[in-house]
PDB file of C-alpha atoms in Angstrom:
ATOM      1  CA  UNK H   1      68.257  75.613  83.856  1.00 53.00           C
ATOM      2  CA  UNK H   2      71.694  75.030  84.182  1.00 50.00           C
ATOM      3  CA  UNK H   3      72.520  78.768  83.397  1.00 53.00           C
ATOM      4  CA  UNK H   4      70.545  79.562  85.701  1.00 51.00           C
ATOM      5  CA  UNK H   5      72.347  78.180  88.565  1.00 48.00           C
ATOM      6  CA  UNK H   6      75.615  78.401  87.212  1.00 52.00           C
ATOM      7  CA  UNK H   7      74.928  82.230  87.672  1.00 53.00           C
ATOM      8  CA  UNK H   8      73.364  81.833  91.158  1.00 50.00           C
ATOM      9  CA  UNK H   9      76.430  80.231  92.301  1.00 48.00           C
ATOM     10  CA  UNK H  10      78.771  82.439  91.028  1.00 52.00           C
ATOM     11  CA  UNK H  11      76.402  85.626  92.887  1.00 48.00           C
ATOM     12  CA  UNK H  12      76.418  83.796  95.714  1.00 52.00           C
ATOM     13  CA  UNK H  13      80.811  82.962  95.431  1.00 49.00           C
ATOM     14  CA  UNK H  14      81.175  86.786  95.224  1.00 51.00           C
ATOM     15  CA  UNK H  15      79.426  87.838  98.311  1.00 49.00           C
ATOM     16  CA  UNK H  16      81.286  85.189 100.412  1.00 50.00           C
ATOM     17  CA  UNK H  17      84.388  86.940  98.806  1.00 48.00           C
ATOM     18  CA  UNK H  18      83.789  90.438  98.489  1.00 48.00           C
ATOM     19  CA  UNK H  19      83.130  90.613 102.915  1.00 53.00           C
ATOM     20  CA  UNK H  20      86.009  89.408 103.308  1.00 53.00           C
ATOM     21  CA  UNK H  21      88.535  91.807 100.280  1.00 51.00           C
ATOM     22  CA  UNK H  22      87.165  94.488 103.293  1.00 55.00           C
ATOM     23  CA  UNK H  23      87.447  93.084 106.307  1.00 58.00           C
ATOM     24  CA  UNK H  24      91.222  91.799 105.021  1.00 62.00           C
ATOM     25  CA  UNK H  25      90.981  95.836 103.966  1.00 69.00           C
ATOM     26  CA  UNK H  26      90.071  96.986 107.537  1.00 74.00           C
ATOM     27  CA  UNK H  27      92.173  94.832 109.457  1.00 71.00           C
ATOM     28  CA  UNK H  28      95.632  95.832 107.273  1.00 74.00           C
ATOM     29  CA  UNK H  29      94.893  99.586 107.854  1.00 78.00           C
ATOM     30  CA  UNK H  30      94.495  99.045 111.740  1.00 78.00           C
ATOM     31  CA  UNK H  31      97.628  97.086 111.269  1.00 81.00           C
ATOM     32  CA  UNK H  32      98.668 100.317 109.353  1.00 79.00           C
ATOM     33  CA  UNK H  33      98.093 102.701 111.460  1.00 80.00           C
ATOM     34  CA  UNK H  34      99.075 100.411 114.190  1.00 84.00           C
ATOM     35  CA  UNK H  35     103.159 100.717 112.900  1.00 81.00           C
ATOM     36  CA  UNK H  36     102.688 104.446 112.275  1.00 81.00           C
ATOM     37  CA  UNK H  37     101.357 105.287 116.470  1.00 83.00           C
ATOM     38  CA  UNK H  38     104.681 102.559 117.676  1.00 84.00           C
ATOM     39  CA  UNK H  39     106.163 104.739 115.350  1.00 81.00           C
ATOM     40  CA  UNK H  40     105.266 107.749 117.160  1.00 83.00           C
ATOM     41  CA  UNK H  41     106.170 105.997 119.786  1.00 84.00           C
ATOM     42  CA  UNK H  42     109.736 104.564 119.405  1.00 82.00           C
ATOM     43  CA  UNK H  43     110.210 107.948 117.784  1.00 80.00           C
ATOM     44  CA  UNK H  44     109.244 109.980 121.485  1.00 81.00           C
ATOM     45  CA  UNK H  45     111.274 107.829 123.510  1.00 84.00           C
ATOM     46  CA  UNK H  46     114.465 108.732 121.525  1.00 83.00           C
ATOM     47  CA  UNK H  47     113.887 111.979 122.077  1.00 81.00           C
ATOM     48  CA  UNK H  48     113.365 111.745 125.977  1.00 83.00           C
ATOM     49  CA  UNK H  49     116.312 109.781 126.043  1.00 83.00           C
ATOM     50  CA  UNK H  50     118.579 112.106 124.168  1.00 80.00           C
ATOM     51  CA  UNK H  51     117.161 115.138 127.357  1.00 82.00           C
ATOM     52  CA  UNK H  52     117.753 112.722 129.661  1.00 85.00           C
ATOM     53  CA  UNK H  53     121.679 111.917 128.645  1.00 82.00           C
ATOM     54  CA  UNK H  54     122.248 115.562 128.167  1.00 80.00           C
ATOM     55  CA  UNK H  55     120.574 116.183 131.743  1.00 81.00           C
ATOM     56  CA  UNK H  56     122.859 113.897 133.370  1.00 82.00           C
ATOM     57  CA  UNK H  57     125.800 115.627 131.502  1.00 78.00           C
ATOM     58  CA  UNK H  58     124.733 118.931 132.575  1.00 80.00           C
ATOM     59  CA  UNK H  59     125.039 117.717 136.130  1.00 79.00           C
ATOM     60  CA  UNK H  60     127.604 116.108 136.259  1.00 79.00           C
ATOM     61  CA  UNK H  61     129.427 118.925 134.771  1.00 77.00           C
ATOM     62  CA  UNK H  62     127.892 121.058 137.656  1.00 73.00           C
ATOM     63  CA  UNK H  63     129.573 118.309 139.988  1.00 72.00           C
ATOM     64  CA  UNK H  64     132.975 118.703 138.579  1.00 73.00           C
ATOM     65  CA  UNK H  65     132.684 122.472 138.882  1.00 70.00           C
ATOM     66  CA  UNK H  66     131.465 121.719 142.466  1.00 65.00           C
ATOM     67  CA  UNK H  67     134.178 119.771 143.279  1.00 67.00           C
ATOM     68  CA  UNK H  68     137.186 122.013 141.492  1.00 67.00           C
ATOM     69  CA  UNK H  69     135.103 125.707 143.996  1.00 65.00           C
ATOM     70  CA  UNK H  70     135.681 123.061 147.064  1.00 60.00           C
ATOM     71  CA  UNK H  71     132.026 123.693 147.340  1.00 55.00           C
ATOM     72  CA  UNK H  72     131.952 119.787 147.970  1.00 55.00           C
ATOM     73  CA  UNK H  73     133.447 119.394 150.878  1.00 58.00           C
ATOM     74  CA  UNK H  74     131.651 122.538 152.210  1.00 58.00           C
ATOM     75  CA  UNK H  75     128.047 120.962 151.169  1.00 61.00           C
ATOM     76  CA  UNK H  76     130.025 118.512 153.325  1.00 61.00           C
ATOM     77  CA  UNK H  77     130.965 120.247 156.150  1.00 58.00           C
ATOM     78  CA  UNK H  78     127.434 121.733 156.463  1.00 64.00           C
ATOM     79  CA  UNK H  79     125.688 117.963 156.461  1.00 71.00           C
ATOM     80  CA  UNK H  80     128.198 116.913 159.580  1.00 67.00           C
ATOM     81  CA  UNK H  81     127.474 120.296 161.476  1.00 69.00           C
ATOM     82  CA  UNK H  82     123.521 119.762 160.226  1.00 75.00           C
ATOM     83  CA  UNK H  83     123.553 116.549 161.925  1.00 73.00           C
ATOM     84  CA  UNK H  84     125.666 117.063 164.832  1.00 72.00           C
ATOM     85  CA  UNK H  85     123.425 119.818 166.256  1.00 76.00           C
ATOM     86  CA  UNK H  86     120.069 117.141 165.263  1.00 83.00           C
ATOM     87  CA  UNK H  87     121.834 114.770 167.959  1.00 84.00           C
ATOM     88  CA  UNK H  88     122.577 117.917 170.322  1.00 90.00           C
ATOM     89  CA  UNK H  89     120.665 118.567 173.210  1.00 92.00           C
ATOM     90  CA  UNK H  90     120.313 122.184 174.220  1.00 93.00           C
ATOM     91  CA  UNK H  91     118.266 123.469 177.122  1.00 92.00           C
ATOM     92  CA  UNK H  92     118.202 126.347 179.831  1.00 90.00           C
ATOM     93  CA  UNK H  93     116.577 128.419 181.968  1.00 91.00           C
ATOM     94  CA  UNK H  94     115.944 131.970 183.030  1.00 92.00           C
ATOM     95  CA  UNK H  95     115.287 132.678 187.011  1.00 89.00           C
ATOM     96  CA  UNK H  96     114.762 136.412 189.118  1.00 89.00           C
ATOM     97  CA  UNK H  97     113.296 137.685 191.908  1.00 87.00           C
ATOM     98  CA  UNK H  98     112.584 140.024 194.323  1.00 91.00           C
ATOM     99  CA  UNK H  99     112.273 140.550 197.723  1.00 87.00           C
ATOM    100  CA  UNK H 100     111.851 142.435 201.219  1.00 89.00           C
ATOM    101  CA  UNK H 101     111.546 141.671 204.439  1.00 86.00           C
ATOM    102  CA  UNK H 102     109.001 142.835 206.541  1.00 87.00           C
ATOM    103  CA  UNK H 103     112.420 142.760 209.260  1.00 84.00           C
ATOM    104  CA  UNK H 104     113.584 145.229 207.549  1.00 81.00           C
ATOM    105  CA  UNK H 105     117.174 144.901 208.187  1.00 83.00           C
ATOM    106  CA  UNK H 106     119.128 148.158 209.604  1.00 76.00           C
ATOM    107  CA  UNK H 107     122.156 146.938 206.682  1.00 77.00           C
ATOM    108  CA  UNK H 108     119.640 145.599 204.028  1.00 77.00           C
ATOM    109  CA  UNK H 109     121.702 142.408 203.879  1.00 81.00           C
ATOM    110  CA  UNK H 110     119.158 139.972 205.569  1.00 81.00           C
ATOM    111  CA  UNK H 111     120.186 136.628 207.626  1.00 73.00           C
ATOM    112  CA  UNK H 112     120.066 133.151 207.307  1.00 68.00           C
ATOM    113  CA  UNK H 113     120.177 131.130 204.852  1.00 63.00           C
ATOM    114  CA  UNK H 114     118.102 133.372 202.291  1.00 70.00           C
ATOM    115  CA  UNK H 115     119.814 132.679 199.117  1.00 75.00           C
ATOM    116  CA  UNK H 116     118.670 136.703 198.275  1.00 76.00           C
ATOM    117  CA  UNK H 117     121.300 138.923 200.004  1.00 78.00           C
ATOM    118  CA  UNK H 118     119.782 142.206 200.547  1.00 84.00           C
ATOM    119  CA  UNK H 119     116.232 143.804 201.675  1.00 85.00           C
ATOM    120  CA  UNK H 120     113.731 145.485 198.806  1.00 88.00           C
ATOM    121  CA  UNK H 121     115.832 144.639 196.023  1.00 88.00           C
ATOM    122  CA  UNK H 122     115.901 142.927 192.237  1.00 92.00           C
ATOM    123  CA  UNK H 123     118.277 140.394 191.316  1.00 88.00           C
ATOM    124  CA  UNK H 124     119.220 137.767 188.868  1.00 88.00           C
ATOM    125  CA  UNK H 125     118.999 134.580 191.087  1.00 87.00           C
ATOM    126  CA  UNK H 126     120.536 131.947 187.761  1.00 89.00           C
ATOM    127  CA  UNK H 127     120.608 131.768 184.024  1.00 92.00           C
ATOM    128  CA  UNK H 128     121.886 128.265 183.360  1.00 93.00           C
ATOM    129  CA  UNK H 129     122.505 126.983 179.586  1.00 94.00           C
ATOM    130  CA  UNK H 130     123.028 123.159 179.128  1.00 95.00           C
ATOM    131  CA  UNK H 131     124.150 120.917 175.710  1.00 95.00           C
ATOM    132  CA  UNK H 132     124.865 117.583 175.722  1.00 95.00           C
ATOM    133  CA  UNK H 133     125.039 114.694 173.238  1.00 93.00           C
ATOM    134  CA  UNK H 134     125.038 111.016 175.545  1.00 91.00           C
ATOM    135  CA  UNK H 135     127.020 108.182 174.469  1.00 89.00           C
ATOM    136  CA  UNK H 136     124.594 105.892 172.186  1.00 87.00           C
ATOM    137  CA  UNK H 137     125.274 101.935 170.205  1.00 86.00           C
ATOM    138  CA  UNK H 138     126.010 104.379 167.361  1.00 86.00           C
ATOM    139  CA  UNK H 139     127.910 107.761 168.223  1.00 85.00           C
ATOM    140  CA  UNK H 140     129.863 105.753 171.189  1.00 90.00           C
ATOM    141  CA  UNK H 141     131.543 109.167 172.005  1.00 92.00           C
ATOM    142  CA  UNK H 142     129.640 112.023 174.148  1.00 93.00           C
ATOM    143  CA  UNK H 143     130.510 114.959 176.279  1.00 95.00           C
ATOM    144  CA  UNK H 144     128.658 117.259 178.111  1.00 96.00           C
ATOM    145  CA  UNK H 145     128.461 121.060 178.937  1.00 96.00           C
ATOM    146  CA  UNK H 146     126.648 123.436 181.936  1.00 95.00           C
ATOM    147  CA  UNK H 147     127.184 126.920 182.495  1.00 93.00           C
ATOM    148  CA  UNK H 148     125.250 128.978 184.725  1.00 92.00           C
ATOM    149  CA  UNK H 149     125.538 132.942 186.496  1.00 89.00           C
ATOM    150  CA  UNK H 150     123.983 134.858 188.448  1.00 87.00           C
ATOM    151  CA  UNK H 151     123.609 134.740 192.571  1.00 83.00           C
ATOM    152  CA  UNK H 152     122.870 131.476 193.049  1.00 77.00           C
ATOM    153  CA  UNK H 153     125.910 130.290 191.299  1.00 72.00           C
ATOM    154  CA  UNK H 154     127.916 127.487 193.546  1.00 60.00           C
ATOM    155  CA  UNK H 155     130.402 131.006 194.067  1.00 60.00           C
ATOM    156  CA  UNK H 156     128.381 133.554 194.115  1.00 59.00           C
ATOM    157  CA  UNK H 157     127.306 136.080 191.271  1.00 59.00           C
ATOM    158  CA  UNK H 158     129.809 135.518 188.347  1.00 66.00           C
ATOM    159  CA  UNK H 159     129.686 133.142 185.873  1.00 79.00           C
ATOM    160  CA  UNK H 160     130.611 129.343 186.473  1.00 87.00           C
ATOM    161  CA  UNK H 161     131.577 126.301 184.601  1.00 90.00           C
ATOM    162  CA  UNK H 162     128.971 123.453 186.390  1.00 90.00           C
ATOM    163  CA  UNK H 163     129.691 120.408 184.015  1.00 93.00           C
ATOM    164  CA  UNK H 164     132.452 120.160 180.997  1.00 95.00           C
ATOM    165  CA  UNK H 165     132.964 116.435 180.447  1.00 97.00           C
ATOM    166  CA  UNK H 166     134.194 113.645 177.918  1.00 96.00           C
ATOM    167  CA  UNK H 167     132.925 110.610 177.811  1.00 96.00           C
ATOM    168  CA  UNK H 168     132.487 106.796 176.260  1.00 96.00           C
ATOM    169  CA  UNK H 169     129.918 104.087 175.996  1.00 95.00           C
ATOM    170  CA  UNK H 170     131.999 100.523 175.993  1.00 92.00           C
ATOM    171  CA  UNK H 171     130.141  97.399 174.613  1.00 90.00           C
ATOM    172  CA  UNK H 172     130.001  96.060 178.211  1.00 87.00           C
ATOM    173  CA  UNK H 173     126.983  94.176 179.253  1.00 81.00           C
ATOM    174  CA  UNK H 174     124.015  96.729 178.919  1.00 83.00           C
ATOM    175  CA  UNK H 175     126.510  99.875 178.431  1.00 88.00           C
ATOM    176  CA  UNK H 176     129.557 100.395 180.385  1.00 94.00           C
ATOM    177  CA  UNK H 177     130.318 104.625 180.146  1.00 95.00           C
ATOM    178  CA  UNK H 178     134.080 106.207 180.844  1.00 96.00           C
ATOM    179  CA  UNK H 179     133.209 109.968 182.096  1.00 97.00           C
ATOM    180  CA  UNK H 180     136.217 112.026 182.200  1.00 96.00           C
ATOM    181  CA  UNK H 181     136.364 115.786 183.365  1.00 94.00           C
ATOM    182  CA  UNK H 182     133.855 118.070 185.497  1.00 93.00           C
ATOM    183  CA  UNK H 183     131.030 116.467 186.368  1.00 93.00           C
ATOM    184  CA  UNK H 184     127.622 117.225 189.043  1.00 91.00           C
ATOM    185  CA  UNK H 185     128.076 115.100 192.205  1.00 89.00           C
ATOM    186  CA  UNK H 186     125.689 112.474 193.093  1.00 86.00           C
ATOM    187  CA  UNK H 187     125.516 113.339 196.280  1.00 83.00           C
ATOM    188  CA  UNK H 188     123.058 115.153 198.656  1.00 79.00           C
ATOM    189  CA  UNK H 189     119.338 116.411 198.362  1.00 79.00           C
ATOM    190  CA  UNK H 190     119.938 119.338 196.696  1.00 83.00           C
ATOM    191  CA  UNK H 191     121.392 120.918 193.208  1.00 85.00           C
ATOM    192  CA  UNK H 192     123.389 124.277 192.175  1.00 84.00           C
ATOM    193  CA  UNK H 193     120.141 123.623 189.175  1.00 87.00           C
ATOM    194  CA  UNK H 194     117.803 126.565 189.806  1.00 82.00           C
ATOM    195  CA  UNK H 195     113.679 124.873 189.582  1.00 80.00           C
ATOM    196  CA  UNK H 196     115.395 121.441 190.708  1.00 84.00           C
ATOM    197  CA  UNK H 197     114.872 121.718 193.999  1.00 81.00           C
ATOM    198  CA  UNK H 198     112.141 120.749 195.793  1.00 79.00           C
ATOM    199  CA  UNK H 199     112.264 123.738 198.470  1.00 77.00           C
ATOM    200  CA  UNK H 200     113.175 127.823 196.991  1.00 73.00           C
ATOM    201  CA  UNK H 201     115.514 128.259 199.879  1.00 72.00           C
ATOM    202  CA  UNK H 202     118.777 126.167 200.589  1.00 75.00           C
ATOM    203  CA  UNK H 203     119.240 123.459 203.092  1.00 76.00           C
ATOM    204  CA  UNK H 204     121.055 124.101 206.570  1.00 76.00           C
ATOM    205  CA  UNK H 205     123.449 121.590 205.376  1.00 73.00           C
ATOM    206  CA  UNK H 206     123.360 122.746 201.725  1.00 75.00           C
ATOM    207  CA  UNK H 207     127.271 123.844 201.982  1.00 72.00           C
ATOM    208  CA  UNK H 208     128.562 120.574 203.504  1.00 75.00           C
ATOM    209  CA  UNK H 209     127.908 118.637 199.991  1.00 78.00           C
ATOM    210  CA  UNK H 210     129.639 118.765 197.115  1.00 81.00           C
ATOM    211  CA  UNK H 211     128.566 119.999 194.136  1.00 83.00           C
ATOM    212  CA  UNK H 212     130.630 118.909 190.975  1.00 86.00           C
ATOM    213  CA  UNK H 213     133.445 117.300 190.615  1.00 88.00           C
ATOM    214  CA  UNK H 214     137.305 116.803 188.818  1.00 89.00           C
ATOM    215  CA  UNK H 215     138.134 113.726 188.012  1.00 91.00           C
ATOM    216  CA  UNK H 216     136.714 110.240 186.228  1.00 95.00           C
ATOM    217  CA  UNK H 217     133.570 107.876 186.639  1.00 96.00           C
ATOM    218  CA  UNK H 218     132.224 104.758 185.854  1.00 96.00           C
ATOM    219  CA  UNK H 219     128.935 103.480 185.081  1.00 95.00           C
ATOM    220  CA  UNK H 220     127.670  99.925 184.599  1.00 94.00           C
ATOM    221  CA  UNK H 221     124.398  98.916 183.245  1.00 92.00           C
ATOM    222  CA  UNK H 222     123.154  95.607 183.129  1.00 91.00           C
ATOM    223  CA  UNK H 223     119.488  96.572 182.437  1.00 89.00           C
ATOM    224  CA  UNK H 224     117.326  99.171 181.965  1.00 86.00           C
ATOM    225  CA  UNK H 225     116.712  98.812 185.379  1.00 91.00           C
ATOM    226  CA  UNK H 226     119.799  98.447 187.723  1.00 94.00           C
ATOM    227  CA  UNK H 227     123.251  99.803 187.128  1.00 94.00           C
ATOM    228  CA  UNK H 228     126.451 100.417 189.352  1.00 95.00           C
ATOM    229  CA  UNK H 229     128.536 103.523 188.977  1.00 96.00           C
ATOM    230  CA  UNK H 230     132.202 104.553 191.240  1.00 96.00           C
ATOM    231  CA  UNK H 231     134.048 107.488 190.532  1.00 94.00           C
ATOM    232  CA  UNK H 232     137.809 109.008 191.976  1.00 92.00           C
ATOM    233  CA  UNK H 233     137.925 112.828 192.355  1.00 89.00           C
ATOM    234  CA  UNK H 234     139.690 115.713 193.655  1.00 84.00           C
ATOM    235  CA  UNK H 235     138.784 117.016 197.146  1.00 70.00           C
ATOM    236  CA  UNK H 236     135.279 119.029 195.998  1.00 54.00           C
ATOM    237  CA  UNK H 237     134.123 118.595 199.144  1.00 55.00           C
ATOM    238  CA  UNK H 238     132.771 120.919 201.823  1.00 50.00           C
ATOM    239  CA  UNK H 239     132.640 124.136 200.288  1.00 49.00           C
ATOM    240  CA  UNK H 240     135.865 123.522 197.499  1.00 49.00           C
ATOM    241  CA  UNK H 241     134.038 124.313 194.361  1.00 49.00           C
ATOM    242  CA  UNK H 242     137.129 125.057 192.665  1.00 50.00           C
ATOM    243  CA  UNK H 243     137.588 121.674 192.307  1.00 56.00           C
ATOM    244  CA  UNK H 244     141.523 122.582 192.676  1.00 52.00           C
ATOM    245  CA  UNK H 245     143.405 119.353 194.127  1.00 55.00           C
ATOM    246  CA  UNK H 246     144.675 121.042 197.678  1.00 56.00           C
ATOM    247  CA  UNK H 247     146.244 117.819 199.135  1.00 57.00           C
ATOM    248  CA  UNK H 248     146.847 114.890 197.319  1.00 69.00           C
ATOM    249  CA  UNK H 249     143.819 113.129 198.759  1.00 75.00           C
ATOM    250  CA  UNK H 250     141.519 112.396 196.581  1.00 84.00           C
ATOM    251  CA  UNK H 251     137.553 111.573 196.652  1.00 86.00           C
ATOM    252  CA  UNK H 252     135.754 108.400 195.827  1.00 89.00           C
ATOM    253  CA  UNK H 253     132.381 107.199 195.123  1.00 92.00           C
ATOM    254  CA  UNK H 254     130.887 103.785 194.696  1.00 95.00           C
ATOM    255  CA  UNK H 255     126.587 104.093 194.240  1.00 94.00           C
ATOM    256  CA  UNK H 256     123.949 101.449 192.819  1.00 95.00           C
ATOM    257  CA  UNK H 257     120.571 102.559 191.849  1.00 93.00           C
ATOM    258  CA  UNK H 258     117.060 101.064 190.404  1.00 93.00           C
ATOM    259  CA  UNK H 259     114.322 101.710 189.324  1.00 91.00           C
ATOM    260  CA  UNK H 260     111.543 101.108 187.405  1.00 89.00           C
ATOM    261  CA  UNK H 261     108.056 101.787 186.297  1.00 87.00           C
ATOM    262  CA  UNK H 262     107.391 103.491 189.443  1.00 88.00           C
ATOM    263  CA  UNK H 263     109.637 104.300 192.012  1.00 88.00           C
ATOM    264  CA  UNK H 264     113.294 104.269 191.700  1.00 89.00           C
ATOM    265  CA  UNK H 265     116.193 104.123 194.248  1.00 91.00           C
ATOM    266  CA  UNK H 266     120.065 104.983 195.191  1.00 89.00           C
ATOM    267  CA  UNK H 267     122.480 104.823 197.470  1.00 91.00           C
ATOM    268  CA  UNK H 268     126.207 106.458 196.975  1.00 91.00           C
ATOM    269  CA  UNK H 269     129.138 106.056 199.161  1.00 91.00           C
ATOM    270  CA  UNK H 270     131.988 108.842 198.945  1.00 88.00           C
ATOM    271  CA  UNK H 271     135.119 108.458 200.928  1.00 85.00           C
ATOM    272  CA  UNK H 272     137.062 111.109 201.724  1.00 78.00           C
ATOM    273  CA  UNK H 273     140.055 111.437 202.875  1.00 69.00           C
ATOM    274  CA  UNK H 274     139.885 113.967 206.570  1.00 57.00           C
ATOM    275  CA  UNK H 275     142.578 116.795 205.672  1.00 52.00           C
ATOM    276  CA  UNK H 276     139.966 117.942 203.588  1.00 48.00           C
ATOM    277  CA  UNK H 277     137.836 119.350 206.329  1.00 48.00           C
ATOM    278  CA  UNK H 278     140.687 120.166 208.321  1.00 43.00           C
TER     279      UNK H 278
END
């Protein structure tokens, strides 16, 4: 009887130990597989690192070649040119017309104040080109340029520079801008540029108002709505579109402007020597 129980206990012990040994072998196999995969990953990471080091060395060598050949400076110059063109605003207009006078003047010359001088003819009214780079807090230096050509130019049919100025924004109030060179006049109800007037024909007092000025001006903005301005320039009045300082006289202007989303108001006063009209 005792032998039977001993045999039964031994069989039970074997049944308990054998599954545990089998489970331990399975865990060991899994650990071995994980170690093999880790080793493979380490080899793969090392190979990738070697490739990156090699690629970095090639990039550095290429940069050295670019520096030695001067292409780096050229690329920097192209980047600066691209930034300049991106910040510069370009504009322009072209206008042409045909005129027929039903009064049929014998000399084919139209009278009055029309900008089309001859009857039954075509003409190039104006070709206008402009470029400007406004002064801002980011880039305080700026400039502007406008040129026109055509029958409605200030001096007749011929190319003319209407604006050519440099400007600088100073950190005063909301901005104090100094402009020097040739700039459009703030006086008058009409401008020389086609397409920017209320009427097609010119007004009766068109020849009495200034077109542009050679001089300097200050524009002070107190806020987004209110600003004042002042300028001093050569004669540039009563048809003197060459802006030459012919008699030591100067033209002075002061002005103020207010604007909102719905309306605006601008007032300018001009003072000049009476000899300008003589």
